[in-house]
Every structure is written in C-alpha cells, then in structure tokens.
Amino acid sequence: MAEKFRFGIVGCGVIGPVHAEAIASLPDAQLVTVVDLDPKKAQKLASQYGATPYTHLQQMLDHERVDVVIICTPSGLHGELACQVMRSGRHVIVEKPMEISREAIDEMLRVQQETGVKLAVISQHRFDPASRQVHDLVEEKAFGRLVLGNAIVPWWRSQEYYDSGDWRGTWKLDGGGVLMNQSIHSIDLLQWLMGPVKSVFGYTDTLVHRMETEDVAVAVLRFTNGALGTIAATTGAYPGVTTHIEIFGDKGSALIENDSLSFLHLARDEKEKVGAYGATPKERKEVVDAGSTSQNPAALSASGHALQIADMIRAIRENGTPIVDGYAARHPVEIILSIYESARICKEVILP
Ligand SMILES: NC(=O)c1ccc[n+]([C@@H]2O[C@H](COP(=O)([O-])OP(=O)(O)OC[C@H]3O[C@@H](n4cnc5c(N)ncnc54)[C@H](O)[C@@H]3O)[C@@H](O)[C@H]2O)c1
C-alpha cells in the first residue's frame, strides 16, 4: 500500500478533534502531530492518536515530516498561520471562515500562488449528498429560471458558549457574530446554488448576548442572474431550530432542512399537471434531530470533514485543485463583509 499522507492539526479546541477523527477514518491519511498554545490540549489530542504535540507551529514545522497542516485556531489567525505553513512548502486546509478581512484573504491567495502548494477551506456542507444533488440539478438548469433563494439559520448559543473562549463574538478574532461564524456554511451553500451575489442590504443587531458582534441579522440579496434572496440568522432562537436552504425556480423547488433534502419538485418529473395555483407538498418529511449543530456546536459529525480531507488528498495526487479552494472560499466572506457594511451605512452595498 502507498505511504499514508501525514497530517498535522493546529488548534485542539472544539473543531480540532473533529478533524483528528476525520483523518483517522481515511485509509490513506495519518495524524502525526498536533499544535496548541495550551500544552494540555495538545497533549490530550496527541495521546489519543499517537501524534507528537507542540505548543508552537514553527517548532512543529521545523521538526516534523508532514504533508498537510489543518488550521483550527480562532478565525482571525487563519491567514497568518496558513501563510506560515504554505511558506514551509506544506499544503494547508483552513477552517471556515477562510479569514475575516479581504486583505488577509488576498495575502493567503498571493502566498498560495507564490508557493504553488494546495490551499483548501472547510465548507463541509458542500459535500452533503443533498447540496450536491441540488447543485447538480442547478447545473442541469432543472429549476428553470431561478427566482428566489433563502438561507434561514435560527440557532441557539448560550452566553456560556460565547464566554468559553475570549475570541468568540469579537470583531478582532471571530470577525463577526452569527453571520461570520455560524451562518457562513448556509451563505456559502446559498451562493453556490443560486450563483454570485450582486448586492446586499442588511440589518444586524445584538439582542440576547453580551458580545461585541451581532447575534441576529437579516439581509436581502440580488444575485447577478437577477434572482432575489434573503438571509435570516440568529444565535438567540432558543432552543435552536434547524437550518433551511430554499431554492425556487419557475420549473422546480428544493428545500434542504438540517442538511437533508426535505422537498424536491421538478416540472420535468411531473406525473400530474400542476394547476394555476401550484401543487401542495404532499410528503414533506418531518426533520427532527436533537443532536444537530443548531443547538450544540460540538455535535458535529466528522463525515463532511473526512470527505473534504479526502478531496485534498485527491488534489495533491492529481496535482489538481481542491473543490473549495481559496478563490471559492472568498465569496461567502465577501457577502458577509458587505452585509456588515450595509448595516453600518444603512445602504445597499454592491459587491466588488
Ligand atoms: N466547520 C465547522 O463546522 C466548524 C465548527 C466549529 C468551529 N469551526 C472553526 O474552527 C475554528 C476554531 O473554532 P473552535 O470552536 O474549535 O475554537 P476553540 O477556541 O475551541 O479552539 C481553538 C484552539 O486554538 C488554540 N490556539 C489559538 N491560537 C493558537 C496559535 N497561535 N497556535 C496554536 N494554537 C492556537 C487555542 O488554544 C484553542 O485550543 C474557528 O475558525 C471556527 O470558525 C468550524
């Protein structure tokens, strides 16, 4: 058997262990080292997987034979650490959001071009069977003319969650609140399925938590293809309700609830004629999942992450491009930064 790809993880908090589990589930991947400023966290994760712990990235890069490093630190540190990894000649996978400012993202893209290594950014829900199916149907133009796309994220995070790390809910390191941290997954899916966003108008507020950034946000969107859309998101909706992504066109509609396809109706598959007043969804599946991340950030399955790590291995082997590369990962951040700007100046913002 070919030698396994050797992985390192930087940041052993909530999401670092999910990556460790994902790597362990892949036959051609091996976790060899972990890094955390907190030596106890590094030691704990390292001992579970027989990896070598470090407290500083540079020490690890200087001493370990590693092919791919995964950055799982607070979001505002992603750029600096990812650039350090790329300059050492290793491939890098960065947790979402890619970074929290345009300047930091531009620098990451510049260093990636300069070094020629692979750069991937986690957006694991692009790998869900439901979103892939809807994306394929969009590519086939099965929804006809897209008219409306909505992303609804009515989640709950307690004050203890925000107090559990001094970076959470800060502009400097979280880069925002419910939009930049929790909703970026849904915003990425919405723009991936509906197409690029042309302009946004948003409102944001902080109504429930003691934090700098927003815990509720709404935005109206115009897509470049002429369709309209909305984003409605909060971490103040107790006890947390599942995410909805809704795609509507004049030849079909799809609803993704809690990462699964809960409704799909396409004109091309019709057996009965739809009347002037439309069809009623006959079999909308009830989706109840007490273990979803709408309530608990640690209730994450590692399977989406494993698919994305496997995609990085494929990209290295084929000398290809990861499915979610740095250019793809820039879009949702650009939309979110534009919503923040719109909320600040109370005007529509046209995306660059
Ligand atoms: N894809 C997902 O579904 C998902 C879920 C949760 C978090 N995330 C993302 O993962 C990142 C981390 O989130 P978290 O909830 O795991 O945070 P966390 O606070 O639980 O963990 C971050 C860890 O990074 C360590 N750290 C900080 N600076 C460091 C440095 N310079 N070098 C090494 N270690 C350092 C901290 O000590 C901490 O243990 C964030 O960007 C977040 O947006 C993604």
XYZ file of C-alpha atoms and ligand atoms in Angstrom:
396
model
C 0.000 0.000 0.000
C 1.154 3.539 -0.809
C 2.517 5.578 2.066
C -0.090 7.453 4.046
C -0.394 11.238 3.804
C 0.922 12.773 7.007
C -1.292 15.408 8.659
C -0.841 17.991 11.391
C -3.576 19.933 13.211
C -3.084 23.429 14.670
C -5.700 24.240 17.333
C -7.071 21.444 19.530
C -10.285 23.085 20.809
C -13.805 22.183 19.604
C -13.124 21.505 15.911
C -9.534 20.167 16.043
C -10.682 16.772 17.439
C -13.323 16.505 14.668
C -10.502 16.756 12.097
C -8.499 14.150 14.027
C -11.467 11.761 13.859
C -11.949 12.526 10.154
C -8.266 11.815 9.380
C -8.434 8.544 11.354
C -11.425 7.441 9.242
C -9.427 7.709 5.979
C -7.281 4.741 4.913
C -4.590 6.888 3.282
C -4.250 9.557 5.985
C -2.472 9.652 9.315
C -2.372 12.284 12.068
C 1.286 12.651 13.059
C 1.357 15.918 15.013
C -0.825 18.489 16.753
C -0.159 22.046 17.955
C -1.945 24.155 20.570
C -0.710 27.097 22.614
C -2.304 25.268 25.538
C 0.047 22.297 26.181
C -2.699 20.293 27.957
C -4.998 20.445 24.944
C -2.154 19.494 22.581
C -1.093 16.620 24.845
C -4.644 15.294 25.220
C -5.372 15.133 21.481
C -1.868 13.844 20.646
C -2.159 10.970 23.121
C -5.478 9.832 21.611
C -3.906 9.380 18.164
C -0.240 8.625 18.900
C 0.764 12.043 17.497
C 3.549 14.375 18.651
C 2.357 17.532 20.478
C 3.830 21.030 20.100
C 2.884 24.416 21.505
C 4.149 26.470 18.538
C 3.549 25.966 14.835
C 7.103 26.882 13.804
C 8.611 24.237 16.135
C 6.354 21.648 14.573
C 7.201 22.737 11.009
C 10.913 22.621 11.850
C 10.798 19.102 13.320
C 8.031 17.091 11.658
C 7.726 15.391 8.291
C 4.186 16.441 7.457
C 2.365 16.799 4.115
C -0.771 18.743 5.062
C -1.446 21.062 8.018
C -5.018 21.880 9.102
C -5.628 25.253 10.781
C -8.312 25.082 13.509
C -7.495 28.215 15.505
C -9.657 31.325 16.074
C -10.692 32.700 12.679
C -8.623 35.917 12.733
C -5.424 33.849 12.998
C -6.129 31.640 9.967
C -4.250 33.812 7.453
C -1.034 34.299 9.388
C -0.764 30.604 10.326
C -1.796 29.322 6.879
C 0.823 31.551 5.215
C 3.476 30.222 7.633
C 2.512 26.656 6.626
C 2.494 27.433 2.886
C 5.888 29.175 3.087
C 7.281 25.983 4.644
C 6.211 24.133 1.481
C 3.345 22.171 3.072
C -0.245 22.021 1.807
C -2.842 23.655 4.033
C -6.506 23.175 4.914
C -8.073 26.110 6.746
C -11.250 26.003 8.822
C -14.053 28.385 7.869
C -14.141 31.334 7.513
C -11.027 31.462 5.338
C -10.187 34.734 7.100
C -12.149 37.700 8.394
C -10.807 40.522 6.163
C -10.313 40.973 2.434
C -6.675 41.942 2.969
C -5.861 38.738 4.861
C -7.589 36.629 2.192
C -5.711 38.400 -0.604
C -2.422 37.704 1.180
C -3.307 33.992 1.544
C -4.104 33.778 -2.174
C -0.862 35.584 -3.021
C 1.260 33.217 -0.880
C -0.569 30.200 -2.326
C 0.260 31.379 -5.869
C 3.867 32.102 -4.904
C 4.487 28.746 -3.204
C 2.366 26.567 -5.501
C 1.073 24.415 -2.615
C -2.612 23.442 -2.307
C -4.947 25.567 -0.193
C -8.418 24.296 0.743
C -11.010 25.861 3.045
C -13.550 23.846 5.000
C -17.156 24.168 3.829
C -18.210 20.630 4.658
C -21.876 21.059 3.740
C -20.937 21.386 0.072
C -20.130 17.671 0.368
C -23.563 16.693 1.790
C -25.496 14.479 -0.647
C -28.457 16.939 -0.528
C -26.472 20.026 -1.506
C -24.551 18.116 -4.181
C -27.802 16.831 -5.675
C -29.351 20.311 -5.751
C -26.138 21.755 -7.200
C -26.147 19.138 -9.989
C -29.791 19.999 -10.741
C -28.957 23.726 -10.851
C -26.160 22.957 -13.330
C -28.657 20.996 -15.444
C -30.993 24.048 -15.297
C -33.656 21.740 -13.821
C -35.143 24.574 -11.695
C -35.702 26.722 -14.792
C -35.240 30.399 -14.121
C -34.056 30.828 -10.544
C -36.227 33.420 -8.792
C -35.691 33.211 -5.038
C -33.110 31.684 -2.674
C -33.307 31.835 1.125
C -30.985 30.794 3.939
C -32.573 30.642 7.405
C -30.416 29.886 10.438
C -32.452 30.098 13.690
C -29.842 28.718 16.076
C -29.185 28.935 19.800
C -25.872 29.622 21.502
C -25.805 30.273 25.246
C -23.874 33.063 26.940
C -21.579 30.315 28.290
C -20.701 29.414 24.701
C -19.600 32.992 23.985
C -17.745 33.133 27.311
C -15.970 29.811 26.622
C -13.239 31.481 24.537
C -12.148 35.099 24.743
C -12.106 35.307 20.936
C -15.764 34.326 20.468
C -18.084 37.152 19.441
C -15.198 39.627 18.920
C -14.504 41.657 15.791
C -10.754 41.086 16.082
C -10.717 37.269 16.079
C -14.252 35.980 15.261
C -14.643 38.709 12.635
C -18.373 38.929 13.319
C -21.133 37.021 15.041
C -23.887 34.782 13.717
C -23.115 35.654 10.076
C -19.328 35.193 10.059
C -19.242 32.249 12.454
C -22.415 30.128 12.348
C -24.192 31.127 9.094
C -21.219 31.105 6.744
C -21.994 27.462 5.873
C -25.525 28.341 4.718
C -24.425 31.548 2.991
C -21.795 29.569 1.095
C -24.397 26.990 0.022
C -26.871 29.708 -0.983
C -24.375 31.473 -3.256
C -23.020 28.170 -4.590
C -26.532 27.065 -5.580
C -28.050 30.428 -6.637
C -24.930 31.927 -8.233
C -22.856 35.015 -7.408
C -24.366 37.827 -5.315
C -24.517 41.270 -6.910
C -25.733 43.402 -3.992
C -26.961 43.206 -0.390
C -28.906 45.273 2.105
C -28.666 44.123 5.705
C -29.615 44.827 9.278
C -27.706 43.388 12.223
C -28.164 43.681 15.978
C -27.079 42.186 19.298
C -30.208 41.400 21.277
C -29.606 38.411 23.552
C -25.904 38.021 24.376
C -23.141 40.056 25.947
C -20.839 40.200 22.930
C -19.331 42.763 20.553
C -20.670 41.327 17.306
C -24.194 40.551 16.065
C -26.416 37.715 17.318
C -29.204 38.471 14.820
C -29.015 39.516 11.164
C -31.218 39.748 8.110
C -30.243 40.623 4.561
C -31.898 40.890 1.185
C -29.799 39.856 -1.785
C -29.776 40.386 -5.502
C -27.981 37.671 -7.444
C -26.184 38.504 -10.684
C -28.652 36.269 -12.568
C -31.498 38.568 -11.466
C -32.931 36.308 -8.733
C -33.617 37.712 -5.266
C -32.826 36.154 -1.909
C -32.828 36.522 1.839
C -30.675 35.547 4.787
C -32.216 35.423 8.296
C -29.933 34.263 11.084
C -29.632 34.343 14.836
C -27.973 32.551 17.727
C -30.729 33.844 20.020
C -33.508 31.426 18.974
C -33.952 29.110 21.940
C -33.718 26.088 21.787
C -32.286 26.195 18.235
C -34.196 25.156 15.117
C -32.793 23.503 12.023
C -31.238 25.400 9.127
C -33.253 25.828 5.924
C -31.878 26.476 2.465
C -34.629 27.160 -0.061
C -34.153 27.296 -3.832
C -37.086 28.314 -6.030
C -37.302 28.487 -9.809
C -40.126 28.544 -12.366
C -39.537 24.852 -13.133
C -38.834 23.488 -9.670
C -38.193 23.982 -5.963
C -35.884 22.363 -3.421
C -35.764 22.651 0.354
C -32.750 21.500 2.324
C -33.539 21.189 6.022
C -30.916 20.183 8.531
C -28.534 19.203 5.704
C -31.052 16.791 4.091
C -33.307 17.230 1.096
C -36.808 17.587 2.575
C -38.655 18.659 -0.576
C -37.877 18.453 -4.268
C -40.374 19.021 -7.045
C -39.297 19.472 -10.640
C -41.607 20.141 -13.594
C -39.632 17.642 -15.683
C -40.547 14.767 -13.306
C -44.256 15.583 -13.102
C -46.824 12.844 -13.494
C -49.833 15.126 -12.888
C -50.323 18.589 -14.292
C -49.792 21.379 -11.781
C -52.751 23.774 -11.759
C -52.717 27.556 -11.926
C -52.384 27.743 -8.143
C -49.444 25.305 -7.927
C -49.023 21.998 -6.117
C -49.101 21.356 -2.380
C -46.118 19.484 -1.000
C -47.602 16.058 -0.230
C -44.755 14.348 1.503
C -42.737 16.893 3.410
C -40.568 14.913 5.699
C -40.565 15.946 9.370
C -36.968 16.632 10.266
C -36.275 16.431 13.968
C -32.693 15.988 15.071
C -31.908 16.750 18.690
C -28.202 16.252 18.001
C -27.879 18.928 15.366
C -25.428 21.833 15.495
C -28.394 24.254 15.736
C -28.154 23.616 19.454
C -24.714 22.203 20.132
C -21.549 23.186 18.252
C -19.784 20.005 19.380
C -22.494 17.723 17.901
C -20.670 17.665 14.589
C -20.248 14.512 12.569
C -16.764 14.155 11.099
C -18.012 12.685 7.816
C -18.216 16.004 5.891
C -14.736 16.931 7.080
C -13.448 13.494 6.042
C -14.816 13.993 2.513
C -13.085 17.360 2.293
C -9.781 15.984 3.598
C -10.076 13.137 1.061
C -10.636 15.790 -1.616
C -7.341 17.464 -0.604
C -5.548 14.101 -0.952
C -7.105 13.701 -4.409
C -5.985 17.227 -5.391
C -2.383 16.511 -4.270
C -2.275 13.142 -6.062
C -3.682 14.509 -9.319
C -1.920 17.856 -8.980
C -5.407 19.331 -9.285
C -7.376 21.911 -7.332
C -9.346 21.259 -4.137
C -13.126 21.606 -4.644
C -13.276 24.503 -2.150
C -10.068 26.398 -2.884
C -9.183 29.878 -1.651
C -10.977 31.599 -4.532
C -14.224 29.709 -3.845
C -13.962 30.358 -0.102
C -13.591 34.119 -0.617
C -17.216 34.516 -1.854
C -19.168 33.895 1.393
C -16.773 36.144 3.351
C -17.214 38.889 0.750
C -21.019 38.634 1.086
C -20.837 38.769 4.894
C -18.448 41.752 4.939
C -20.791 43.557 2.523
C -23.803 42.880 4.807
C -21.838 44.337 7.738
C -21.000 47.399 5.670
C -24.629 47.796 4.571
C -25.862 47.538 8.174
C -23.310 50.161 9.185
C -24.095 52.710 6.451
C -27.808 51.801 6.066
C -27.462 51.472 2.293
C -27.397 48.785 -0.333
C -23.826 47.600 -0.983
C -22.737 46.422 -4.430
C -20.207 43.608 -4.253
C -16.848 44.222 -5.941
N -16.558 23.666 10.079
C -17.256 23.750 11.186
O -18.386 23.261 11.265
C -16.668 24.454 12.383
C -17.189 24.207 13.665
C -16.585 24.856 14.765
C -15.533 25.746 14.559
N -15.080 25.992 13.296
C -13.979 26.951 13.075
O -12.796 26.416 13.658
C -12.005 27.447 14.243
C -11.758 27.114 15.713
O -13.006 27.051 16.393
P -13.150 26.244 17.786
O -14.585 26.348 18.149
O -12.505 24.921 17.659
O -12.284 27.195 18.753
P -11.645 26.813 20.175
O -11.450 28.109 20.906
O -12.452 25.743 20.817
O -10.227 26.198 19.756
C -9.199 26.978 19.200
C -7.873 26.445 19.727
O -6.804 27.117 19.065
C -5.750 27.316 20.010
N -4.881 28.392 19.510
C -5.127 29.729 19.490
N -4.098 30.379 18.913
C -3.203 29.443 18.543
C -1.945 29.501 17.902
N -1.410 30.675 17.501
N -1.284 28.352 17.685
C -1.801 27.178 18.096
N -2.988 27.052 18.721
C -3.687 28.182 18.930
C -6.468 27.645 21.304
O -5.653 27.406 22.433
C -7.673 26.690 21.229
O -7.418 25.447 21.863
C -12.772 28.753 14.021
O -12.240 29.410 12.895
C -14.200 28.304 13.748
O -14.908 29.183 12.899
C -15.609 25.351 12.222
